[in-house]
PDB file of C-alpha atoms in Angstrom:
ATOM      1  CA  MET A   1     -39.325 -33.621  33.851  1.00 63.00           C
ATOM      2  CA  SER A   2     -39.069 -29.635  33.799  1.00 81.00           C
ATOM      3  CA  ASP A   3     -42.184 -30.315  36.663  1.00 86.00           C
ATOM      4  CA  ASN A   4     -38.790 -32.036  38.748  1.00 89.00           C
ATOM      5  CA  TYR A   5     -36.771 -29.199  37.590  1.00 89.00           C
ATOM      6  CA  ALA A   6     -39.592 -26.841  38.864  1.00 90.00           C
ATOM      7  CA  GLU A   7     -40.212 -29.124  41.900  1.00 89.00           C
ATOM      8  CA  VAL A   8     -36.115 -28.736  43.157  1.00 88.00           C
ATOM      9  CA  LYS A   9     -36.040 -25.321  42.660  1.00 90.00           C
ATOM     10  CA  ARG A  10     -38.749 -25.056  44.744  1.00 89.00           C
ATOM     11  CA  ILE A  11     -36.715 -26.885  47.611  1.00 87.00           C
ATOM     12  CA  LEU A  12     -34.308 -25.390  47.196  1.00 89.00           C
ATOM     13  CA  ALA A  13     -35.709 -21.655  47.232  1.00 93.00           C
ATOM     14  CA  ASN A  14     -36.541 -22.604  50.970  1.00 93.00           C
ATOM     15  CA  ILE A  15     -34.395 -22.780  54.166  1.00 94.00           C
ATOM     16  CA  ARG A  16     -36.825 -24.907  56.124  1.00 95.00           C
ATOM     17  CA  THR A  17     -37.905 -26.995  53.374  1.00 92.00           C
ATOM     18  CA  ILE A  18     -33.749 -27.613  52.837  1.00 93.00           C
ATOM     19  CA  ARG A  19     -34.161 -27.650  56.798  1.00 94.00           C
ATOM     20  CA  THR A  20     -37.268 -30.308  56.833  1.00 93.00           C
ATOM     21  CA  PHE A  21     -35.224 -32.610  53.701  1.00 91.00           C
ATOM     22  CA  VAL A  22     -31.389 -32.329  55.963  1.00 93.00           C
ATOM     23  CA  ARG A  23     -32.885 -33.611  58.867  1.00 94.00           C
ATOM     24  CA  GLU A  24     -34.855 -36.354  57.065  1.00 94.00           C
ATOM     25  CA  VAL A  25     -32.110 -37.770  54.823  1.00 94.00           C
ATOM     26  CA  ASP A  26     -29.270 -40.067  55.727  1.00 95.00           C
ATOM     27  CA  TYR A  27     -26.331 -38.314  56.161  1.00 95.00           C
ATOM     28  CA  LEU A  28     -23.047 -40.104  54.205  1.00 96.00           C
ATOM     29  CA  PHE A  29     -26.031 -39.294  51.097  1.00 95.00           C
ATOM     30  CA  LEU A  30     -25.833 -35.462  52.246  1.00 95.00           C
ATOM     31  CA  VAL A  31     -21.866 -35.144  52.059  1.00 96.00           C
ATOM     32  CA  GLU A  32     -22.321 -37.330  48.725  1.00 96.00           C
ATOM     33  CA  ALA A  33     -24.435 -35.327  47.484  1.00 94.00           C
ATOM     34  CA  HIS A  34     -23.085 -31.997  49.026  1.00 96.00           C
ATOM     35  CA  GLU A  35     -19.671 -33.101  46.872  1.00 97.00           C
ATOM     36  CA  LYS A  36     -21.730 -33.386  43.423  1.00 96.00           C
ATOM     37  CA  LEU A  37     -23.062 -30.095  43.679  1.00 95.00           C
ATOM     38  CA  GLY A  38     -20.633 -28.698  44.641  1.00 96.00           C
ATOM     39  CA  VAL A  39     -18.227 -30.079  40.893  1.00 97.00           C
ATOM     40  CA  ALA A  40     -21.403 -29.012  39.264  1.00 96.00           C
ATOM     41  CA  LEU A  41     -21.223 -25.429  41.488  1.00 96.00           C
ATOM     42  CA  GLU A  42     -17.443 -25.054  39.913  1.00 97.00           C
ATOM     43  CA  GLU A  43     -18.349 -25.642  36.101  1.00 97.00           C
ATOM     44  CA  ARG A  44     -21.055 -23.731  36.650  1.00 96.00           C
ATOM     45  CA  LYS A  45     -19.213 -21.017  37.896  1.00 97.00           C
ATOM     46  CA  ALA A  46     -16.867 -21.188  35.793  1.00 97.00           C
ATOM     47  CA  GLU A  47     -18.891 -20.976  32.683  1.00 97.00           C
ATOM     48  CA  PHE A  48     -20.377 -17.965  34.811  1.00 97.00           C
ATOM     49  CA  GLU A  49     -17.069 -16.511  34.027  1.00 97.00           C
ATOM     50  CA  CYS A  50     -16.943 -16.864  30.683  1.00 97.00           C
ATOM     51  CA  GLU A  51     -20.353 -15.665  30.271  1.00 97.00           C
ATOM     52  CA  GLN A  52     -19.622 -12.167  32.253  1.00 97.00           C
ATOM     53  CA  GLU A  53     -16.461 -11.793  29.542  1.00 97.00           C
ATOM     54  CA  GLU A  54     -17.773 -12.195  26.811  1.00 97.00           C
ATOM     55  CA  LEU A  55     -20.807 -10.042  27.607  1.00 97.00           C
ATOM     56  CA  ASN A  56     -17.598  -7.588  28.767  1.00 97.00           C
ATOM     57  CA  LYS A  57     -15.513  -7.695  25.453  1.00 97.00           C
ATOM     58  CA  LYS A  58     -18.497  -7.079  23.447  1.00 97.00           C
ATOM     59  CA  GLU A  59     -19.442  -4.538  25.609  1.00 97.00           C
ATOM     60  CA  ALA A  60     -15.969  -2.475  25.106  1.00 97.00           C
ATOM     61  CA  LYS A  61     -16.239  -4.124  21.942  1.00 96.00           C
ATOM     62  CA  LYS A  62     -19.452  -1.483  21.304  1.00 95.00           C
ATOM     63  CA  LYS A  63     -18.297   1.902  22.693  1.00 95.00           C
ATOM     64  CA  GLU A  64     -15.549   1.580  20.821  1.00 95.00           C
ATOM     65  CA  LEU A  65     -17.046   2.081  18.234  1.00 92.00           C
ATOM     66  CA  LEU A  66     -19.719   4.423  19.232  1.00 91.00           C
ATOM     67  CA  ALA A  67     -16.252   6.474  20.142  1.00 92.00           C
ATOM     68  CA  PHE A  68     -15.080   5.331  16.662  1.00 92.00           C
ATOM     69  CA  ILE A  69     -18.515   7.164  14.708  1.00 89.00           C
ATOM     70  CA  ALA A  70     -18.707   9.792  17.100  1.00 89.00           C
ATOM     71  CA  SER A  71     -14.990  10.842  16.159  1.00 93.00           C
ATOM     72  CA  GLU A  72     -15.754  11.141  12.570  1.00 89.00           C
ATOM     73  CA  GLY A  73     -19.203  12.876  12.350  1.00 88.00           C
ATOM     74  CA  PHE A  74     -22.099  10.476  11.729  1.00 85.00           C
ATOM     75  CA  THR A  75     -24.512  10.284  14.017  1.00 83.00           C
ATOM     76  CA  LEU A  76     -26.500   6.247  14.198  1.00 81.00           C
ATOM     77  CA  GLU A  77     -29.793   7.383  13.065  1.00 80.00           C
ATOM     78  CA  GLU A  78     -27.828   8.882   9.784  1.00 80.00           C
ATOM     79  CA  LEU A  79     -25.626   5.632   9.081  1.00 79.00           C
ATOM     80  CA  ASN A  80     -29.390   3.573  10.758  1.00 78.00           C
ATOM     81  CA  GLY A  81     -31.294   5.172   7.437  1.00 70.00           C
ATOM     82  CA  ASN A  82     -29.038   6.640   5.913  1.00 60.00           C
ATOM     83  CA  GLY A  83     -30.908  10.513   7.255  1.00 54.00           C
ATOM     84  CA  ILE A  84     -34.051   9.293   5.518  1.00 62.00           C
ATOM     85  CA  THR A  85     -37.032   8.423   8.410  1.00 64.00           C
ATOM     86  CA  LYS A  86     -39.859   6.688   7.434  1.00 69.00           C
ATOM     87  CA  ARG A  87     -43.334   7.907   7.298  1.00 78.00           C
ATOM     88  CA  LYS A  88     -46.007   7.261   9.489  1.00 83.00           C
ATOM     89  CA  LYS A  89     -49.484   6.516   8.311  1.00 86.00           C
ATOM     90  CA  PRO A  90     -51.118   8.237   8.695  1.00 87.00           C
ATOM     91  CA  PRO A  91     -54.448   7.967  11.408  1.00 84.00           C
ATOM     92  CA  VAL A  92     -57.857   5.982   9.673  1.00 83.00           C
ATOM     93  CA  HIS A  93     -61.043   8.435  10.170  1.00 85.00           C
ATOM     94  CA  ARG A  94     -64.394   6.036  10.244  1.00 86.00           C
ATOM     95  CA  LYS A  95     -67.278   7.814   9.675  1.00 88.00           C
ATOM     96  CA  PRO A  96     -70.312   8.067  11.593  1.00 88.00           C
ATOM     97  CA  LYS A  97     -71.519   4.786  12.484  1.00 91.00           C
ATOM     98  CA  TYR A  98     -74.146   5.617  14.865  1.00 91.00           C
ATOM     99  CA  THR A  99     -75.706   8.155  16.711  1.00 90.00           C
ATOM    100  CA  PHE A 100     -76.827   8.653  20.644  1.00 88.00           C
ATOM    101  CA  GLU A 101     -77.784  12.037  22.760  1.00 87.00           C
ATOM    102  CA  GLU A 102     -75.483  12.917  25.874  1.00 88.00           C
ATOM    103  CA  ASN A 103     -76.633  15.513  27.936  1.00 88.00           C
ATOM    104  CA  GLY A 104     -78.931  16.896  25.756  1.00 87.00           C
ATOM    105  CA  GLU A 105     -75.919  16.823  23.577  1.00 89.00           C
ATOM    106  CA  MET A 106     -76.136  14.891  19.882  1.00 90.00           C
ATOM    107  CA  LYS A 107     -73.004  12.805  19.148  1.00 91.00           C
ATOM    108  CA  VAL A 108     -72.011  10.339  16.564  1.00 91.00           C
ATOM    109  CA  TRP A 109     -69.747   7.059  17.170  1.00 90.00           C
ATOM    110  CA  SER A 110     -68.040   5.589  14.261  1.00 90.00           C
ATOM    111  CA  GLY A 111     -69.112   1.609  16.112  1.00 88.00           C
ATOM    112  CA  VAL A 112     -65.300   1.541  16.961  1.00 89.00           C
ATOM    113  CA  GLY A 113     -64.076   1.277  20.505  1.00 88.00           C
ATOM    114  CA  ARG A 114     -65.429   0.792  23.439  1.00 91.00           C
ATOM    115  CA  LYS A 115     -68.939   1.247  23.357  1.00 91.00           C
ATOM    116  CA  PRO A 116     -70.513   5.428  24.613  1.00 91.00           C
ATOM    117  CA  LYS A 117     -72.651   4.896  28.279  1.00 92.00           C
ATOM    118  CA  PRO A 118     -75.368   5.607  26.647  1.00 91.00           C
ATOM    119  CA  ILE A 119     -75.611   2.699  24.239  1.00 91.00           C
ATOM    120  CA  GLU A 120     -74.437   0.721  26.869  1.00 92.00           C
ATOM    121  CA  VAL A 121     -77.564   1.718  28.764  1.00 91.00           C
ATOM    122  CA  ALA A 122     -79.605   1.690  25.780  1.00 91.00           C
ATOM    123  CA  LEU A 123     -78.120  -2.272  25.213  1.00 91.00           C
ATOM    124  CA  ASN A 124     -79.174  -2.591  28.482  1.00 92.00           C
ATOM    125  CA  GLU A 125     -82.309  -1.525  28.661  1.00 92.00           C
ATOM    126  CA  GLY A 126     -83.107  -4.800  25.028  1.00 91.00           C
ATOM    127  CA  LYS A 127     -82.828  -2.066  22.951  1.00 90.00           C
ATOM    128  CA  THR A 128     -80.169  -2.897  20.136  1.00 90.00           C
ATOM    129  CA  LEU A 129     -77.517  -1.088  18.025  1.00 88.00           C
ATOM    130  CA  SER A 130     -79.613  -0.762  14.682  1.00 88.00           C
ATOM    131  CA  ASP A 131     -82.231   1.893  17.464  1.00 87.00           C
ATOM    132  CA  PHE A 132     -79.229   4.228  16.903  1.00 86.00           C
ATOM    133  CA  LEU A 133     -77.936   3.960  13.440  1.00 88.00           C
ATOM    134  CA  ILE A 134     -77.493   6.909  11.112  1.00 86.00           C
ATOM    135  CA  CYS A 135     -79.779   6.734   7.945  1.00 79.00           C
ATOM    136  CA  SER A 136     -77.482   7.422   4.934  1.00 61.00           C
ATOM    137  CA  VAL A 137     -74.891   4.522   6.361  1.00 47.00           C
TER     138      VAL A 137
END
């Protein structure tokens, strides 16, 4: 059913397609469809205006509450978390697992994330990751 709606939406969104359709369909059918579409459009307009009115009321109430909170000397952060902030987890430091040489300098890689370019090149040449393993691992 949604495919039908998508097709109707595609047709109604393009003026050239609508003109082609109007030329090919009986005029009396078009008048009847226009009347029905007009009724449905008026109903949808009333729903839309009601939704907008609700959103405006909600926004006004939100502004009123924010003004009240500010007038009492509080901030949203104080009310939301009682002034307590969550601690961030410390980053996980992984031990180096592989070693490789880049520009004459020995470097290490933990095995997480993108492979360093020198390791990538060596793998393409036929080496394996085990060739780069650090012995103490």
